[in-house]
Tab-separated table of C-alpha atoms in Angstrom:
chain	number	residue	atom	x	y	z
V	1	MET	CA	-16.773	2.980	23.262
V	2	LYS	CA	-17.165	4.549	26.816
V	3	TYR	CA	-20.310	4.418	28.905
V	4	LEU	CA	-20.734	5.799	32.290
V	5	CYS	CA	-21.863	3.166	34.859
V	6	PRO	CA	-25.503	3.853	35.959
V	7	LYS	CA	-24.738	2.681	39.411
V	8	CYS	CA	-21.539	4.101	40.622
V	9	LYS	CA	-21.674	7.085	38.127
V	10	THR	CA	-17.871	7.196	38.162
V	11	SER	CA	-16.513	4.368	36.201
V	12	THR	CA	-16.190	4.192	32.411
V	13	LYS	CA	-14.312	0.825	32.339
V	14	PHE	CA	-16.138	-2.327	31.728
V	15	TYR	CA	-15.305	-6.047	31.205
V	16	GLU	CA	-17.132	-8.082	28.742
V	17	LEU	CA	-18.488	-11.317	29.919
V	18	LYS	CA	-19.070	-14.636	28.174
V	19	ASP	CA	-22.910	-14.224	28.308
V	20	LYS	CA	-22.456	-10.782	26.328
V	21	ARG	CA	-23.106	-8.780	29.262
V	22	ILE	CA	-20.608	-6.204	30.752
V	23	LYS	CA	-19.174	-5.693	34.319
V	24	CYS	CA	-18.277	-2.599	35.776
V	25	SER	CA	-14.595	-2.492	37.069
V	26	ARG	CA	-15.530	-0.473	40.154
V	27	CYS	CA	-18.907	-1.634	41.499
V	28	CYS	CA	-18.902	-4.942	39.699
V	29	ILE	CA	-22.536	-4.540	38.462
V	30	ARG	CA	-23.553	-6.704	35.588
V	31	ILE	CA	-25.531	-5.057	32.847
V	32	SER	CA	-27.015	-5.720	29.530
V	33	PRO	CA	-26.663	-2.697	27.411
V	34	ASN	CA	-29.372	-1.719	24.849
V	35	LYS	CA	-28.317	-3.074	21.747
V	36	SER	CA	-30.821	-1.242	19.713
V	37	LYS	CA	-29.120	2.132	20.126
V	38	PHE	CA	-26.211	3.177	17.904
V	39	LYS	CA	-22.901	3.739	19.765
V	40	ILE	CA	-21.419	7.165	20.187
V	41	GLU	CA	-18.510	8.180	22.480
V	42	THR	CA	-19.293	9.948	25.630
V	43	LYS	CA	-16.925	12.763	24.953
V	44	ILE	CA	-18.495	13.156	21.429
V	45	SER	CA	-22.148	13.025	22.859
V	46	ARG	CA	-21.152	15.757	25.515
V	47	LEU	CA	-19.699	17.963	22.803
V	48	VAL	CA	-22.875	17.607	20.748
V	49	ILE	CA	-25.218	18.172	23.790
V	50	SER	CA	-23.271	21.513	24.484
V	51	GLU	CA	-23.597	22.793	20.913
V	52	PHE	CA	-27.271	21.629	20.923
V	53	VAL	CA	-28.092	23.501	24.076
V	54	LEU	CA	-26.862	26.703	22.382
V	55	GLU	CA	-29.299	25.766	19.481
V	56	HIS	CA	-26.495	25.597	16.854
V	57	SER	CA	-27.581	24.266	13.581
V	58	THR	CA	-26.484	20.946	11.990
V	59	GLU	CA	-23.865	22.539	9.906
V	60	VAL	CA	-22.251	24.469	12.809
V	61	ILE	CA	-22.094	21.223	14.897
V	62	LEU	CA	-20.434	19.338	12.149
V	63	SER	CA	-17.823	21.979	11.835
V	64	ARG	CA	-17.060	21.862	15.452
V	65	VAL	CA	-17.382	18.265	16.438
V	66	LYS	CA	-15.666	15.337	14.759
V	67	ILE	CA	-18.805	13.089	13.893
V	68	SER	CA	-20.418	11.988	10.820
V	69	LYS	CA	-23.753	13.699	9.556
V	70	ASN	CA	-25.720	10.632	9.708
V	71	LYS	CA	-24.657	9.768	13.244
V	72	LEU	CA	-25.195	13.321	14.401
V	73	LEU	CA	-28.705	13.263	12.871
V	74	LYS	CA	-29.521	10.082	14.651
V	75	PHE	CA	-28.194	11.390	17.893
V	76	LEU	CA	-30.126	14.691	17.771
V	77	THR	CA	-33.261	12.732	17.062
V	78	LEU	CA	-32.481	10.597	20.222
V	79	LEU	CA	-31.958	13.795	22.168
V	80	ARG	CA	-35.469	15.040	21.084
V	81	ILE	CA	-36.945	11.685	21.973
V	82	VAL	CA	-35.721	11.963	25.524
V	83	MET	CA	-36.637	15.702	25.859
V	84	THR	CA	-40.250	14.712	24.890
V	85	LYS	CA	-40.448	11.920	27.613
V	86	ASP	CA	-39.147	14.311	30.272
V	87	VAL	CA	-42.597	15.944	31.051
V	88	PRO	CA	-43.648	17.927	33.970
V	89	LYS	CA	-45.608	16.456	36.878
V	90	VAL	CA	-49.240	16.820	37.426
V	91	PHE	CA	-50.061	20.521	37.712
V	92	SER	CA	-52.089	22.292	40.552
V	93	GLY	CA	-53.207	25.555	41.635
V	94	ILE	CA	-54.075	28.058	38.656
V	95	VAL	CA	-53.477	26.640	35.185
V	96	GLU	CA	-54.203	28.022	31.669
V	97	VAL	CA	-55.545	25.726	28.897
V	98	ASP	CA	-55.650	26.494	25.140
V	99	GLU	CA	-55.220	25.304	21.719
V	100	THR	CA	-53.222	26.495	18.777
V	101	TYR	CA	-52.422	25.291	15.186
V	102	LEU	CA	-48.918	24.537	13.533
V	103	GLY	CA	-48.428	24.339	9.784
V	104	GLY	CA	-46.860	27.392	8.392
V	105	LYS	CA	-48.150	30.451	6.492
V	106	TRP	CA	-50.516	29.858	3.545
V	107	ILE	CA	-48.402	31.790	1.176
V	108	ASN	CA	-45.580	29.325	1.762
V	109	LYS	CA	-47.653	26.173	1.074
V	110	ARG	CA	-46.835	23.889	-1.921
V	111	LYS	CA	-49.034	24.258	-5.037
V	112	TYR	CA	-50.663	20.735	-4.591
V	113	VAL	CA	-51.665	21.638	-0.974
V	114	LYS	CA	-53.460	24.707	-1.955
V	115	MET	CA	-55.351	22.971	-4.686
V	116	ARG	CA	-56.448	20.356	-2.315
V	117	SER	CA	-57.669	22.550	0.628
V	118	LYS	CA	-58.913	26.009	1.239
V	119	SER	CA	-57.160	28.664	3.527
V	120	LYS	CA	-58.811	29.058	6.981
V	121	ARG	CA	-57.618	30.522	10.233
V	122	GLY	CA	-58.327	28.928	13.601
V	123	ARG	CA	-60.651	26.083	14.514
V	124	GLY	CA	-61.508	24.297	11.379
V	125	THR	CA	-58.259	24.835	9.671
V	126	SER	CA	-56.335	21.890	8.035
V	127	LYS	CA	-53.229	22.590	10.196
V	128	GLN	CA	-52.023	20.494	13.014
V	129	PRO	CA	-53.897	21.143	16.300
V	130	VAL	CA	-51.797	21.274	19.500
V	131	PHE	CA	-53.276	21.519	22.936
V	132	GLY	CA	-51.358	23.016	25.854
V	133	ILE	CA	-51.540	23.528	29.562
V	134	LEU	CA	-49.628	26.144	31.486
V	135	CYS	CA	-49.105	26.387	35.342
V	136	ARG	CA	-48.495	29.710	36.603
V	137	SER	CA	-45.252	28.454	38.164
V	138	GLY	CA	-44.052	28.615	34.550
V	139	GLN	CA	-44.049	24.996	33.540
V	140	VAL	CA	-45.934	23.979	30.453
V	141	TRP	CA	-47.230	20.828	28.830
V	142	ALA	CA	-48.332	20.435	25.199
V	143	GLU	CA	-49.328	17.533	22.917
V	144	LEU	CA	-50.551	17.148	19.425
V	145	ILE	CA	-53.988	16.234	18.978
V	146	GLU	CA	-56.536	15.166	16.255
V	147	LYS	CA	-59.371	17.545	17.104
V	148	VAL	CA	-60.328	20.193	19.514
V	149	GLU	CA	-63.548	18.896	20.926
V	150	ALA	CA	-64.218	18.094	24.513
V	151	LYS	CA	-63.575	14.357	24.102
V	152	ASP	CA	-59.992	15.398	22.980
V	153	LEU	CA	-59.277	18.234	25.520
V	154	GLN	CA	-60.906	17.431	28.706
V	155	PRO	CA	-59.390	13.730	29.346
V	156	ARG	CA	-55.966	15.553	28.873
V	157	ILE	CA	-56.803	18.075	31.470
V	158	GLU	CA	-57.847	15.486	33.929
V	159	LYS	CA	-54.677	13.645	33.292
V	160	GLN	CA	-52.386	16.551	33.784
V	161	VAL	CA	-54.250	18.860	36.176
V	162	GLU	CA	-54.967	17.950	39.851
V	163	LYS	CA	-58.677	18.116	40.891
V	164	GLY	CA	-59.805	21.275	42.733
V	165	SER	CA	-57.381	23.386	40.616
V	166	THR	CA	-58.385	26.579	38.841
V	167	VAL	CA	-58.616	26.018	34.981
V	168	CYS	CA	-58.455	29.327	32.932
V	169	SER	CA	-59.668	29.049	29.267
V	170	ASP	CA	-61.425	30.935	26.458
V	171	THR	CA	-65.210	30.235	25.783
V	172	TRP	CA	-64.399	27.341	23.383
V	173	ARG	CA	-67.251	24.527	23.592
V	174	GLY	CA	-64.595	21.984	24.158
V	175	TYR	CA	-64.234	23.222	27.816
V	176	THR	CA	-67.885	23.190	28.521
V	177	GLY	CA	-68.476	20.993	31.689
V	178	ILE	CA	-64.949	20.982	33.046
V	179	ALA	CA	-66.313	22.527	36.256
V	180	ALA	CA	-68.610	19.314	36.663
V	181	LYS	CA	-65.333	17.191	36.685
V	182	GLY	CA	-63.823	18.873	39.886
V	183	TYR	CA	-62.239	22.019	38.825
V	184	VAL	CA	-62.889	25.715	39.340
V	185	HIS	CA	-63.494	27.060	35.882
V	186	ARG	CA	-62.645	30.657	34.794
V	187	LEU	CA	-63.482	32.077	31.401
V	188	VAL	CA	-62.164	34.922	29.260
V	189	ASN	CA	-64.172	35.763	26.202
V	190	HIS	CA	-61.716	36.626	23.234
V	191	GLY	CA	-64.649	37.129	20.975
V	192	LYS	CA	-65.510	40.249	22.750
V	193	HIS	CA	-61.710	41.244	22.834
V	194	GLU	CA	-61.478	40.219	26.520
V	195	TYR	CA	-58.115	38.891	27.594
V	196	SER	CA	-58.460	39.211	31.241
V	197	ASP	CA	-61.090	39.827	33.812
V	198	ARG	CA	-58.671	41.811	35.769
V	199	LYS	CA	-59.017	39.200	38.780
V	200	GLY	CA	-55.958	37.287	37.561
V	201	ASN	CA	-58.084	34.926	35.161
V	202	HIS	CA	-56.330	35.058	31.709
V	203	ILE	CA	-54.420	32.667	29.353
V	204	ASN	CA	-51.862	35.242	28.458
V	205	GLY	CA	-48.995	33.019	29.799
V	206	LEU	CA	-49.952	30.219	27.436
V	207	GLU	CA	-50.443	32.613	24.512
V	208	GLY	CA	-46.877	33.718	25.153
V	209	PHE	CA	-45.663	30.141	24.892
V	210	TRP	CA	-47.465	29.731	21.517
V	211	GLY	CA	-45.802	32.765	20.173
V	212	TYR	CA	-42.411	31.419	21.395
V	213	LEU	CA	-43.085	28.042	19.845
V	214	LYS	CA	-44.130	29.315	16.527
V	215	ARG	CA	-41.071	31.687	16.205
V	216	LYS	CA	-38.716	28.648	16.976
V	217	MET	CA	-40.661	26.501	14.458
V	218	THR	CA	-40.565	29.237	11.677
V	219	ALA	CA	-36.785	29.636	12.314
V	220	LYS	CA	-36.458	25.940	11.263
V	221	GLY	CA	-37.711	26.577	7.832
V	222	GLY	CA	-40.079	23.827	7.636
V	223	ILE	CA	-40.576	20.489	9.745
V	224	ARG	CA	-42.044	17.323	8.478
V	225	LYS	CA	-45.320	16.395	10.138
V	226	SER	CA	-43.948	13.040	11.124
V	227	ARG	CA	-41.272	14.845	13.187
V	228	LEU	CA	-43.434	17.619	14.500
V	229	HIS	CA	-43.970	15.930	17.827
V	230	LEU	CA	-40.115	15.760	18.489
V	231	TYR	CA	-39.643	19.402	17.807
V	232	LEU	CA	-42.805	20.110	19.878
V	233	GLY	CA	-41.139	18.213	22.741
V	234	GLU	CA	-37.871	19.975	22.343
V	235	TYR	CA	-39.399	23.513	22.652
V	236	VAL	CA	-41.507	22.563	25.577
V	237	TRP	CA	-38.380	21.174	27.130
V	238	ARG	CA	-36.407	24.398	26.604
V	239	TYR	CA	-39.197	26.554	27.857
V	240	ASN	CA	-39.527	24.550	31.006
V	241	HIS	CA	-35.850	24.803	31.667
V	242	LYS	CA	-35.086	28.422	30.674
V	243	LEU	CA	-34.293	29.569	33.889
V	244	LEU	CA	-31.390	27.135	34.408
V	245	SER	CA	-27.845	27.795	33.284
V	246	LEU	CA	-26.427	26.204	30.042
V	247	LYS	CA	-24.381	23.825	32.130
V	248	GLU	CA	-27.327	22.691	34.121
V	249	GLN	CA	-29.256	22.014	30.995
V	250	GLU	CA	-26.440	20.120	29.527
V	251	ASN	CA	-26.090	18.064	32.610
V	252	ILE	CA	-29.847	17.169	32.669
V	253	LEU	CA	-29.597	16.102	29.044
V	254	ASN	CA	-26.479	14.057	29.530
V	255	LYS	CA	-28.379	12.153	32.572
V	256	LEU	CA	-31.481	11.697	30.162
V	257	ILE	CA	-29.353	10.185	27.484
V	258	SER	CA	-27.423	7.973	29.867
V	259	ASP	CA	-30.573	6.756	31.464
V	260	HIS	CA	-32.210	6.014	28.072
V	261	ILE	CA	-29.117	4.090	26.774
V	262	TRP	CA	-29.037	1.859	29.884
V	263	SER	CA	-32.830	1.429	30.180
V	264	GLY	CA	-33.349	-0.518	27.038
V	265	LYS	CA	-36.397	1.583	26.344
């Protein structure tokens, strides 16, 4: 089992001490590895990350990398966990806010689901609501929420958007009063088929991200609700890093994994 030293970033050789800690052979730092994480060789993890960045399926990765299916699935879950935690900093300037719903097409629902609830589009549907914020610089933030009322949306805006910023939204009641909390609020009325006021106020960028997210989710062929937040975090991360080369994305993920293993969190 090989780890990269978190301090000197060069050594992969360690000595085991009597107190169960390990000591780096180069910088002599003493570390207590996170025992709750399963072990995977650095070489294997880098190969898996390389395939994962290319969005290859589990079957393709298994055919190219010497790793068991069980260990691969655990590592892919760990990858999505660290991607979910790698969130953008607080946004400022002009931002777009909006909600959408995830849950697949009604025609593809199981019979017992159709019997239990009625089909409805938009707000009031039984699908999972998602709230998103997009900064005009191209970064996006998104989170699963329970409802789409003001008490659900506005605290998240206050947490993720700097006061004084311009917030663009539709006319949904959940955004009413956001101007009183220190923001410049600009509206577009989708009910009247208004998608821009021709002054730069719109939420078309975030609508574009929703389209990207739903296409990716559909390609997965069905995701359990308990794992939905992991896939949401993955595609938010991919969208935010889309301008980076594949190698740069791999390097970031390798660092995130390394930091997570050594942090013990």
